[in-house]
Structures are given as structure tokens and as C-alpha cells.
Short mmCIF file of C-alpha atoms in Angstrom, two decimals:
data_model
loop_
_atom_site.label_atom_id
_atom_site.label_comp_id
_atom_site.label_asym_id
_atom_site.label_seq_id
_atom_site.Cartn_x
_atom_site.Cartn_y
_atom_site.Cartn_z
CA UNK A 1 7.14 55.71 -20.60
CA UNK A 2 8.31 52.21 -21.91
CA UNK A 3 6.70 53.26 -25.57
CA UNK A 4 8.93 56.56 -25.08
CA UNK A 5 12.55 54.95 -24.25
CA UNK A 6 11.64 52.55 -27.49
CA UNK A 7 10.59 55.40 -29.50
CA UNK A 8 14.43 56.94 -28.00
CA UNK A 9 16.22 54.42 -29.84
CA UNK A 10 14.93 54.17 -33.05
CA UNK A 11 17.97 56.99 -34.44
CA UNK A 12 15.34 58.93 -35.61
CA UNK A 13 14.50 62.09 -33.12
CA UNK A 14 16.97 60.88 -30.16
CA UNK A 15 18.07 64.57 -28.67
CA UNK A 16 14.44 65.69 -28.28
CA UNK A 17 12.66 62.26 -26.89
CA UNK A 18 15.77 62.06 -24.56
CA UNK A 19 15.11 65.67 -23.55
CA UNK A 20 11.28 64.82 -22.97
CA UNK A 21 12.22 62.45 -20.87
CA UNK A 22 14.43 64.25 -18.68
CA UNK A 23 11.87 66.92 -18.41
CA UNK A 24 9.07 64.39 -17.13
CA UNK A 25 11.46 62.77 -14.14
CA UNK A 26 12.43 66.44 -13.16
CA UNK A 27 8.36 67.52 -12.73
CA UNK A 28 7.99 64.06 -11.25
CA UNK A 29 10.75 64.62 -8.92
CA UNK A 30 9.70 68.82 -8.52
CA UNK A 31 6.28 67.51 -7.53
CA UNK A 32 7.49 64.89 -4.68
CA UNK A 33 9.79 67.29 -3.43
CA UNK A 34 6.86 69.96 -3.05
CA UNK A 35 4.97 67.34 -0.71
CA UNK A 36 5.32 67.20 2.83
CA UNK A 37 5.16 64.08 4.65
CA UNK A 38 3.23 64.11 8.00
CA UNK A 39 4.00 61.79 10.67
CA UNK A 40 1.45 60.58 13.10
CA UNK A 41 2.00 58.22 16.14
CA UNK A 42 -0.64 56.73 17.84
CA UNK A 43 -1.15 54.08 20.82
CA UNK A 44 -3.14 50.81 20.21
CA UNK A 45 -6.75 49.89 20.90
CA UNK A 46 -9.18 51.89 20.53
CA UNK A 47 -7.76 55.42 19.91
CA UNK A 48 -5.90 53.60 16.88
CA UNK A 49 -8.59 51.57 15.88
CA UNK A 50 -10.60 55.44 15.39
CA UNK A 51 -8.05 56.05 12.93
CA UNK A 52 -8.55 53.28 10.81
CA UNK A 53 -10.12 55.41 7.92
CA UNK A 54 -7.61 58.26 8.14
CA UNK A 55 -4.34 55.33 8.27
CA UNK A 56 -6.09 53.31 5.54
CA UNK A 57 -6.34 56.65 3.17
CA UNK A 58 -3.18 58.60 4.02
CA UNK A 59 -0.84 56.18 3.50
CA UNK A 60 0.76 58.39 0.36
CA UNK A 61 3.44 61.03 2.33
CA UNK A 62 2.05 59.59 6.11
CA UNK A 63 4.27 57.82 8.00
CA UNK A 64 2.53 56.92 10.85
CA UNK A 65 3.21 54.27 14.16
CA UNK A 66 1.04 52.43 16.02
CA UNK A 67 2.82 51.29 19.40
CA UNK A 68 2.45 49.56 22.40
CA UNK A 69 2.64 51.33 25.67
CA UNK A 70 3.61 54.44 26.77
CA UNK A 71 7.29 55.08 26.29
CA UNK A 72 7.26 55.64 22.68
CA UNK A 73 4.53 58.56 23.21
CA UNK A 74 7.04 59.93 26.01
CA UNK A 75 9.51 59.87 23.82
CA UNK A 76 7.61 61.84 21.09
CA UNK A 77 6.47 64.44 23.10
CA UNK A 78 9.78 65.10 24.52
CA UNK A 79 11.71 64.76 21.67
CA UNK A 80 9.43 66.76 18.81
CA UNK A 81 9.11 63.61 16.45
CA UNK A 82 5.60 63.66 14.87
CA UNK A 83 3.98 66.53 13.78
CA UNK A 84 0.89 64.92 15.32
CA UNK A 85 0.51 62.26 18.92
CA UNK A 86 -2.78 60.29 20.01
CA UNK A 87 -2.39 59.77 23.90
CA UNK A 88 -4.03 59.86 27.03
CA UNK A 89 -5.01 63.17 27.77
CA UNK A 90 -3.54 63.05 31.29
CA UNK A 91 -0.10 62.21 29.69
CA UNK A 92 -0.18 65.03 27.18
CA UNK A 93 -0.88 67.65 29.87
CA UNK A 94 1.57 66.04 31.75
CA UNK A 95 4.61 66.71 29.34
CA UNK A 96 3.15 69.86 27.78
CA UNK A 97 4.17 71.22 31.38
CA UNK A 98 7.42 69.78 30.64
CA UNK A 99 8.28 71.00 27.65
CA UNK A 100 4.90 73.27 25.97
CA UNK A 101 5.93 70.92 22.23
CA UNK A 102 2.28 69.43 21.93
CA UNK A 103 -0.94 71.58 22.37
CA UNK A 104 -4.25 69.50 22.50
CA UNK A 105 -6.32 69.51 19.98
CA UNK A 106 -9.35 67.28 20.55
CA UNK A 107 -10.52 64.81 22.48
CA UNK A 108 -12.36 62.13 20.90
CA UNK A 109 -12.08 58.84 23.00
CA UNK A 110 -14.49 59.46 26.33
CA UNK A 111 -13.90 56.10 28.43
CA UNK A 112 -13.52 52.58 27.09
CA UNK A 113 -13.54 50.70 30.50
CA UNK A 114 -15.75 47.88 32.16
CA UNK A 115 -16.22 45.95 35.03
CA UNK A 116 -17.03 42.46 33.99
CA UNK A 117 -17.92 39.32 35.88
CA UNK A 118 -19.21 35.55 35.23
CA UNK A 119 -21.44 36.01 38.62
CA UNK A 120 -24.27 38.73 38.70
CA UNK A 121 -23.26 42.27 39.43
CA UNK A 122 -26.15 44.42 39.05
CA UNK A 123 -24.20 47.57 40.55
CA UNK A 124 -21.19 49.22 42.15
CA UNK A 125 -22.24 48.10 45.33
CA UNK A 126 -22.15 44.42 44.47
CA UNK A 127 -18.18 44.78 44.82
CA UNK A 128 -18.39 45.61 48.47
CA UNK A 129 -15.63 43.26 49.66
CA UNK A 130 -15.00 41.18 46.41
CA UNK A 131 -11.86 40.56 44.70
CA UNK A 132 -11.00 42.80 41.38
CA UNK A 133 -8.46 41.90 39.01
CA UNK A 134 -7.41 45.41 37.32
CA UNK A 135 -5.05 46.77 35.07
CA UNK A 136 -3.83 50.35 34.87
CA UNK A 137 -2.73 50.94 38.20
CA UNK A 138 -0.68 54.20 37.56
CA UNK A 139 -3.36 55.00 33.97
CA UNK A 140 -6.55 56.13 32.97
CA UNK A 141 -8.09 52.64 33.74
CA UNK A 142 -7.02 52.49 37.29
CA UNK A 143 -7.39 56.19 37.97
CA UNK A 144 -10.84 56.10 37.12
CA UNK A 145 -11.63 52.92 39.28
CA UNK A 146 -10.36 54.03 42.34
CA UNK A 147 -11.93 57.32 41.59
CA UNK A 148 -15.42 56.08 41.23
CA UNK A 149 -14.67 53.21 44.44
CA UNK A 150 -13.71 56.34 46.75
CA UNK A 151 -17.32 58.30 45.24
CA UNK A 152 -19.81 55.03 45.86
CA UNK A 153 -17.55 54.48 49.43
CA UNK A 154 -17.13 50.74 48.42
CA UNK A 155 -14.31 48.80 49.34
CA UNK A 156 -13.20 45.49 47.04
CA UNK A 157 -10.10 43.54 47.17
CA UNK A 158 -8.10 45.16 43.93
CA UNK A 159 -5.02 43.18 42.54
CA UNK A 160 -3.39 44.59 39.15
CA UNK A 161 -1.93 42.99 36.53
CA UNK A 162 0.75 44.07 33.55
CA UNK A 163 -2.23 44.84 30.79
CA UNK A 164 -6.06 43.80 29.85
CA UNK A 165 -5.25 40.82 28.66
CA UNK A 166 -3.79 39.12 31.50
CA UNK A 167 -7.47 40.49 33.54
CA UNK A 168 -9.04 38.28 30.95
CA UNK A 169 -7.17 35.79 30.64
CA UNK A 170 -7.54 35.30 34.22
CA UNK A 171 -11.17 35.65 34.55
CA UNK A 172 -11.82 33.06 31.13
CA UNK A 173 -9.63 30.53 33.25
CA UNK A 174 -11.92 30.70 36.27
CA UNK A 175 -8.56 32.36 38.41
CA UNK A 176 -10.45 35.71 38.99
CA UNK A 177 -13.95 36.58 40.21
CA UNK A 178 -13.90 40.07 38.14
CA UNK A 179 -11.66 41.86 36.34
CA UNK A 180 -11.54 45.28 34.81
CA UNK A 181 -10.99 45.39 31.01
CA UNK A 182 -11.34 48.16 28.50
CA UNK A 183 -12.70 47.59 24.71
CA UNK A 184 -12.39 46.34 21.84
CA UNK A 185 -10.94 43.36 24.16
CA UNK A 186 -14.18 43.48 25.98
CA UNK A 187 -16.69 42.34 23.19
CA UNK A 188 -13.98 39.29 22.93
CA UNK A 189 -14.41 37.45 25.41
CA UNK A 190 -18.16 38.35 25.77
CA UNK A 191 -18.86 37.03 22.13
CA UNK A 192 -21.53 35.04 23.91
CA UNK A 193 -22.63 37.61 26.13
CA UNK A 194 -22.64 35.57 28.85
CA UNK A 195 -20.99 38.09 31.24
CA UNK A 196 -22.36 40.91 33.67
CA UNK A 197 -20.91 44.40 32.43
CA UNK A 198 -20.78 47.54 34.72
CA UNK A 199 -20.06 50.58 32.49
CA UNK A 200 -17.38 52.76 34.00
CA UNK A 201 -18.41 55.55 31.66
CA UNK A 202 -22.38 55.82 32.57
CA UNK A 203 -20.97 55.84 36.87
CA UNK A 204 -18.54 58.73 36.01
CA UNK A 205 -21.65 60.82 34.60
CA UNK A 206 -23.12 60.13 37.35
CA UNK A 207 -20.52 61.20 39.60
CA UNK A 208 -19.42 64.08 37.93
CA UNK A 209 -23.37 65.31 36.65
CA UNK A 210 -21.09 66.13 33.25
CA UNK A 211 -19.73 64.18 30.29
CA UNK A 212 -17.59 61.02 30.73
CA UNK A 213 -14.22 61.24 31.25
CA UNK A 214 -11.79 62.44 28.14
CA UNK A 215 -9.62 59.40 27.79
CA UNK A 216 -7.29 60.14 24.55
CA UNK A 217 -6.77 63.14 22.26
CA UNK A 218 -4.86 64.16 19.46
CA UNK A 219 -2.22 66.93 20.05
CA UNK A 220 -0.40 68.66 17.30
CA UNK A 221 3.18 69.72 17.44
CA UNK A 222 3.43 74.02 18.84
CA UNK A 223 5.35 74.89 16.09
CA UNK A 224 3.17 73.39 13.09
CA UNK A 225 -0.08 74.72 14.95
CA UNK A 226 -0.84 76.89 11.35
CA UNK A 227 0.88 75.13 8.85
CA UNK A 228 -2.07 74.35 6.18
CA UNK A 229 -1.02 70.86 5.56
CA UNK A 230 -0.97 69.63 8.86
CA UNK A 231 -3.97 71.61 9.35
CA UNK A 232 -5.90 69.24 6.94
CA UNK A 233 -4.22 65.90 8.10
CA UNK A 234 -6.15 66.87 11.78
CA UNK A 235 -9.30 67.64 9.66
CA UNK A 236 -9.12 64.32 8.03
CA UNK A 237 -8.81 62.45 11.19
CA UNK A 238 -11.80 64.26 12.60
CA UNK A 239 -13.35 62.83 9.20
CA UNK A 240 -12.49 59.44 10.26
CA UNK A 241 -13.55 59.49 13.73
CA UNK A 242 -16.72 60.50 12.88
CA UNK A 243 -16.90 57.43 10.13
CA UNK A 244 -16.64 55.08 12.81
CA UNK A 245 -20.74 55.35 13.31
CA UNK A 246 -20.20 53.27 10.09
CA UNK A 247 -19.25 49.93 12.70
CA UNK A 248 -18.33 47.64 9.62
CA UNK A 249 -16.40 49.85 7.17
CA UNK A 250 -14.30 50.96 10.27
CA UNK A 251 -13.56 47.46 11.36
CA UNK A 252 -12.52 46.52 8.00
CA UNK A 253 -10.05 48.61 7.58
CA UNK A 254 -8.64 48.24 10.67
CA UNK A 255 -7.68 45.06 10.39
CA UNK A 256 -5.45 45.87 7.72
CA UNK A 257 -3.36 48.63 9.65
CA UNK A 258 -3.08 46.95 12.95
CA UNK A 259 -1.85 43.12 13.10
CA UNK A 260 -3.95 43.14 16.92
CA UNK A 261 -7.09 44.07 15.07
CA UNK A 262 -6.11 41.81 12.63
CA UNK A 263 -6.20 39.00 15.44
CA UNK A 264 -9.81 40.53 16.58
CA UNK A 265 -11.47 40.29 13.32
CA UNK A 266 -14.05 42.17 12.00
CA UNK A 267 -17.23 41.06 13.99
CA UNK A 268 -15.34 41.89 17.18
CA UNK A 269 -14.09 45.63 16.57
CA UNK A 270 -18.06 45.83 14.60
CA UNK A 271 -19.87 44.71 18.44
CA UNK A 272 -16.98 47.10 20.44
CA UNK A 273 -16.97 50.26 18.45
CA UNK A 274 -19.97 51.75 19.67
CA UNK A 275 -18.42 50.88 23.44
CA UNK A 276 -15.57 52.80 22.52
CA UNK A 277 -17.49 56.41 23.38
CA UNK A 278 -15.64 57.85 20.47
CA UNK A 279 -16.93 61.40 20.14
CA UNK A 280 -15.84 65.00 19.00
CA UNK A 281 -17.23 67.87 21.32
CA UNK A 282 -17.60 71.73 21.38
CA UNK A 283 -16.63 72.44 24.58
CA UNK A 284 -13.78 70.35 25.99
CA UNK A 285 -11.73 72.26 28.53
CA UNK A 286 -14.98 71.82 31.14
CA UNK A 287 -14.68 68.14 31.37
CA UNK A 288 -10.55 68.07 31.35
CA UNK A 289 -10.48 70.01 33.92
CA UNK A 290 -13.34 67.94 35.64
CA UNK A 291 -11.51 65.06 35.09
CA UNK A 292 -8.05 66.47 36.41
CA UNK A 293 -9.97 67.91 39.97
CA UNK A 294 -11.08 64.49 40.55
CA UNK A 295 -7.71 63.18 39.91
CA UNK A 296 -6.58 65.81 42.42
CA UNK A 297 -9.23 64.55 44.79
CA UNK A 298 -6.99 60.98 44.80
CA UNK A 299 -4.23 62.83 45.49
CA UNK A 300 -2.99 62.03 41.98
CA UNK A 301 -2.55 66.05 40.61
CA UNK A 302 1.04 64.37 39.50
CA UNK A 303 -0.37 62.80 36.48
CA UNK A 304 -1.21 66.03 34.99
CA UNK A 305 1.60 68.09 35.95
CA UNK A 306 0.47 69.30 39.58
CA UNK A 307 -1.72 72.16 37.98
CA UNK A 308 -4.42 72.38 35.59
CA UNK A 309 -2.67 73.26 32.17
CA UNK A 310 -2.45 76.87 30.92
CA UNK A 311 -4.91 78.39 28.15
CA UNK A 312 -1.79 77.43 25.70
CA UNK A 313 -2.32 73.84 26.70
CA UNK A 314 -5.26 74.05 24.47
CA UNK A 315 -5.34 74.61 20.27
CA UNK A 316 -8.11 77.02 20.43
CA UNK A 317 -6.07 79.77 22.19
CA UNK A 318 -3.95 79.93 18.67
CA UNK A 319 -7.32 80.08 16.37
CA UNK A 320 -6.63 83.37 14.29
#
């Protein structure tokens, strides 16, 4: 370009160099105009940290968010922002009752949450009357732990907290016995693994005799449900879910996207991925609607909307 606005000027063939380069800033600007820019939103932790592949790649016409909390998702869902939302699959059932913007498309995150203690804990039973530091109260976290205390009929002492770090924080200082916390912030403060872990996940199985519980999902906006461009954005995030059985690569590049990951460094998302039960299944109505009965069970039906959603809840019922 620089050789052609010299070659411009030299008096000899101005008109038609000046014309050429008109012509090459119109395709340029033809061709940017023809591309359409997806936007993504997604929470942080693990569902994000999934991503990291897709985010890393797709930063050319993505404009994507990675937030803290819930509100921003609300927000999204009710307001028709992003062509595509990562969150909880409770909430998204929740607001698609609401409103009907966001069908589900997959699940991929199936339970990121532990039990952890300096003292031995060899099983659910060993909380019988102990004091628990949880987070979650009204979320997936705490939902599932008073699920799976009501199924083993044990009865601890549970205080919550604001968020997972404040559980740990307490437990590293000595001012709680055991705490619940969720990945990747598990594997750091059990760098030495020097703590007892109960896996949430592997008691829900149990519980249930099905799959773990579906934690987070991606749901794509109604009315882009066929468009061909955001049909191969949610194919390329399946791609990079899948990558993250490649533990390093994954962690990598997440610590580029995310300035929390950045914090965690790479050899603590490496150790937590695999605890982050990231998985793409066949059949995932069945274990939603597991999940939701048992919700129902703790008289908690309102964090899904009362009912179980609709066959439109779910991105299969549009499949041509």
C-alpha cells in the first residue's frame, strides 16, 4: 500500500493508481461489512475457563464478556444482548419461562464442587454435626449440598459466605473446620494436597443412579437458532470444550483471556481441569430434568421456573 501512494505521486499514472486505490479500501470495507460479529457472554471459573480455546481464536468479529456474578447474565437473557449466554442451567430455564429469548443448547459443565477439610473426612457421614462453611446458598453449589445432606439424612452446622473465596480463605486461616469450594479454586489451596476432598459430583451419581448434575450450558438466542454463522460459533465452542482433555494448552490460554486465571497460573487451572467434569452428552434432557425433580424435592421448583421447561426450552426441538 505504502509502495502504491508513492508510486501515486510520481505525476506519471496518478488517475488510475488513485482509482486502484479507492477500489482496494471499498473491497476492504465490502468485505468487513459482509461479516457478522457474534457476541458471547460468559460467567467466570470454570465454564469460562472451557472457553479458553474458542476466546483465544475468535477474537476477529467476537466480542465476548467474561463477568462476575449473576446479574449481567440476567440482564442478557432478559434483554436479548448476545447472540450466545454460558450460565447455570437452572438460571436459563428459569428466564426462558420468562421470556422464551434463550433455548439451551448444551450442557457441558457437570458439577465442579467439593467438600474439603484439614481433618480426615472419609465420607458424608463424617459431617454429622460439624460445622460447614458454604457458599451458594440460593445457587447450584448450595442447592446441591443441601440436596445430597437431606439424601444421606446428615445434619452439619452450615454457615454461608458471599463467594468461594471467602470459604477458603477461612479454612487456610484455621477460622473454619470445612468449607465447600468449587474448582479451579480448589486445586489452589490444595497445591500440597494436604487436604481431605469429598467429591460432590461422585455422591450425586450415587443418589440419582444417573449422570452428575448439569451445572452450566450454553444457550443461543430463539431468533438466531438457524442462522449459519452463529451456527458455527456454537460448533467451535464444542471444539474447544472438547480441547480441554489437552490440560496444558487449555490453561495457557486461559490465562491470557481472564485476568483471575491469570492470578491462578498455569499449573493450577492444568491440576483443576480434569475436576471441572467438563463434558458434551447425547442425551441431556434426562438428567435436567433429574436435576430439577430433586430441586423440587427441596422445595426449590422456583429456581427453574415452577415447572420443568417445555420441549422449546431445548435446541433440538428446532433441528430441521
Amino acid at each position: 500500500m505504502k509502495e502504491l501512494i508513492e508510486n501515486a505521486f510520481t505525476g506519471v499514472n496518478i488517475i488510475p493508481t488513485v482509482l486502484l486505490i479507492l477500489s482496494l479500501i471499498l473491497l476492504t470495507s465490502c468485505v468487513n461489512n459482509n461479516q457478522e460479529e457474534v457476541t458471547v457472554i460468559a460467567p467466570s471459573g470454570t465454564p469460562s475457563l472451557a472457553l479458553s480455546h474458542y476466546f483465544s481464536t475468535h477474537d476477529f468479529l467476537t466480542k465476548y464478556e467474561i463477568v462476575a456474578g449473576s446479574d449481567p447474565l440476567v440482564s442478557a437473557f432478559n434483554n436479548k444482548t448476545h447472540d450466545i449466554i454460558v450460565a447455570p442451567v437452572n438460571l436459563g430455564a428459569k428466564l426462558y419461562k420468562v421470556n422464551g429469548n434463550y433455548v439451551h443448547y448444551k450442557t457441558f459443565v457437570w458439577g465442579n464442587t467439593y467438600i474439603v477439610s484439614k481433618n480426615p473426612i472419609n465420607s458424608i457421614y463424617d459431617l454429622e454435626g460439624k460445622d460447614i462453611t458454604a457458599f451458594g446458598q440460593t445457587s447450584i453449589p448450595g442447592i446441591v449440598l443441601r440436596a445430597l445432606l437431606k439424601y444421606y439424612n446428615v445434619n452439619p452446622n452450615v454457615t454461608y459466605v458471599d463467594d468461594v473465596s471467602t470459604a477458603n480463605a477461612l479454612l487456610m486461616s484455621n477460622k473454619a473446620e470445612i468449607t465447600l469450594t468449587a474448582e479451579p479454586s480448589l486445586s489452589k489451596i490444595n497445591k500440597k494436597g494436604n487436604l481431605y476432598v469429598l467429591d460432590l459430583q461422585d455422591l450425586w451419581k450415587e443418589m440419582t443412579k444417573s449422570t452428575s448434575y448439569p451445572q452450566a450450558a450454553i444457550f443461543v438466542l430463539k431468533d438466531k437458532i438457524n442462522n449459519e454463522t452463529i451456527l458455527k460459533h456454537l460448533k467451535d465452542i464444542e471444539y474447544s470444550i472438547n480441547k480441554t482433555t489437552d490440560t496444558k494448552i487449555t490453561a495457557s490460554l486461559a490465562v491470557k483471556i481472564d485476568q483471575t486465571f491469570e492470578k491462578l497460573g498455569v499449573d493450577v487451572l492444568s491440576k483443576a481441569i480434569p475436576n471441572c467434569n467438563y463434558g458434551l452428552v447425547v442425551d441431556e434432557q434426562t438428567p435436567i430434568e433429574n436435576y430439577f425433580k430433586e430441586l423440587e424435592k427441596l422445595g426449590l421448583s422456583q429456581m427453574y421456573g415452577g415447572t420443568l421447561p417445555d420441549e422449546g426450552f431445548y435446541f433440538k426441538h428446532y433441528q430441521k
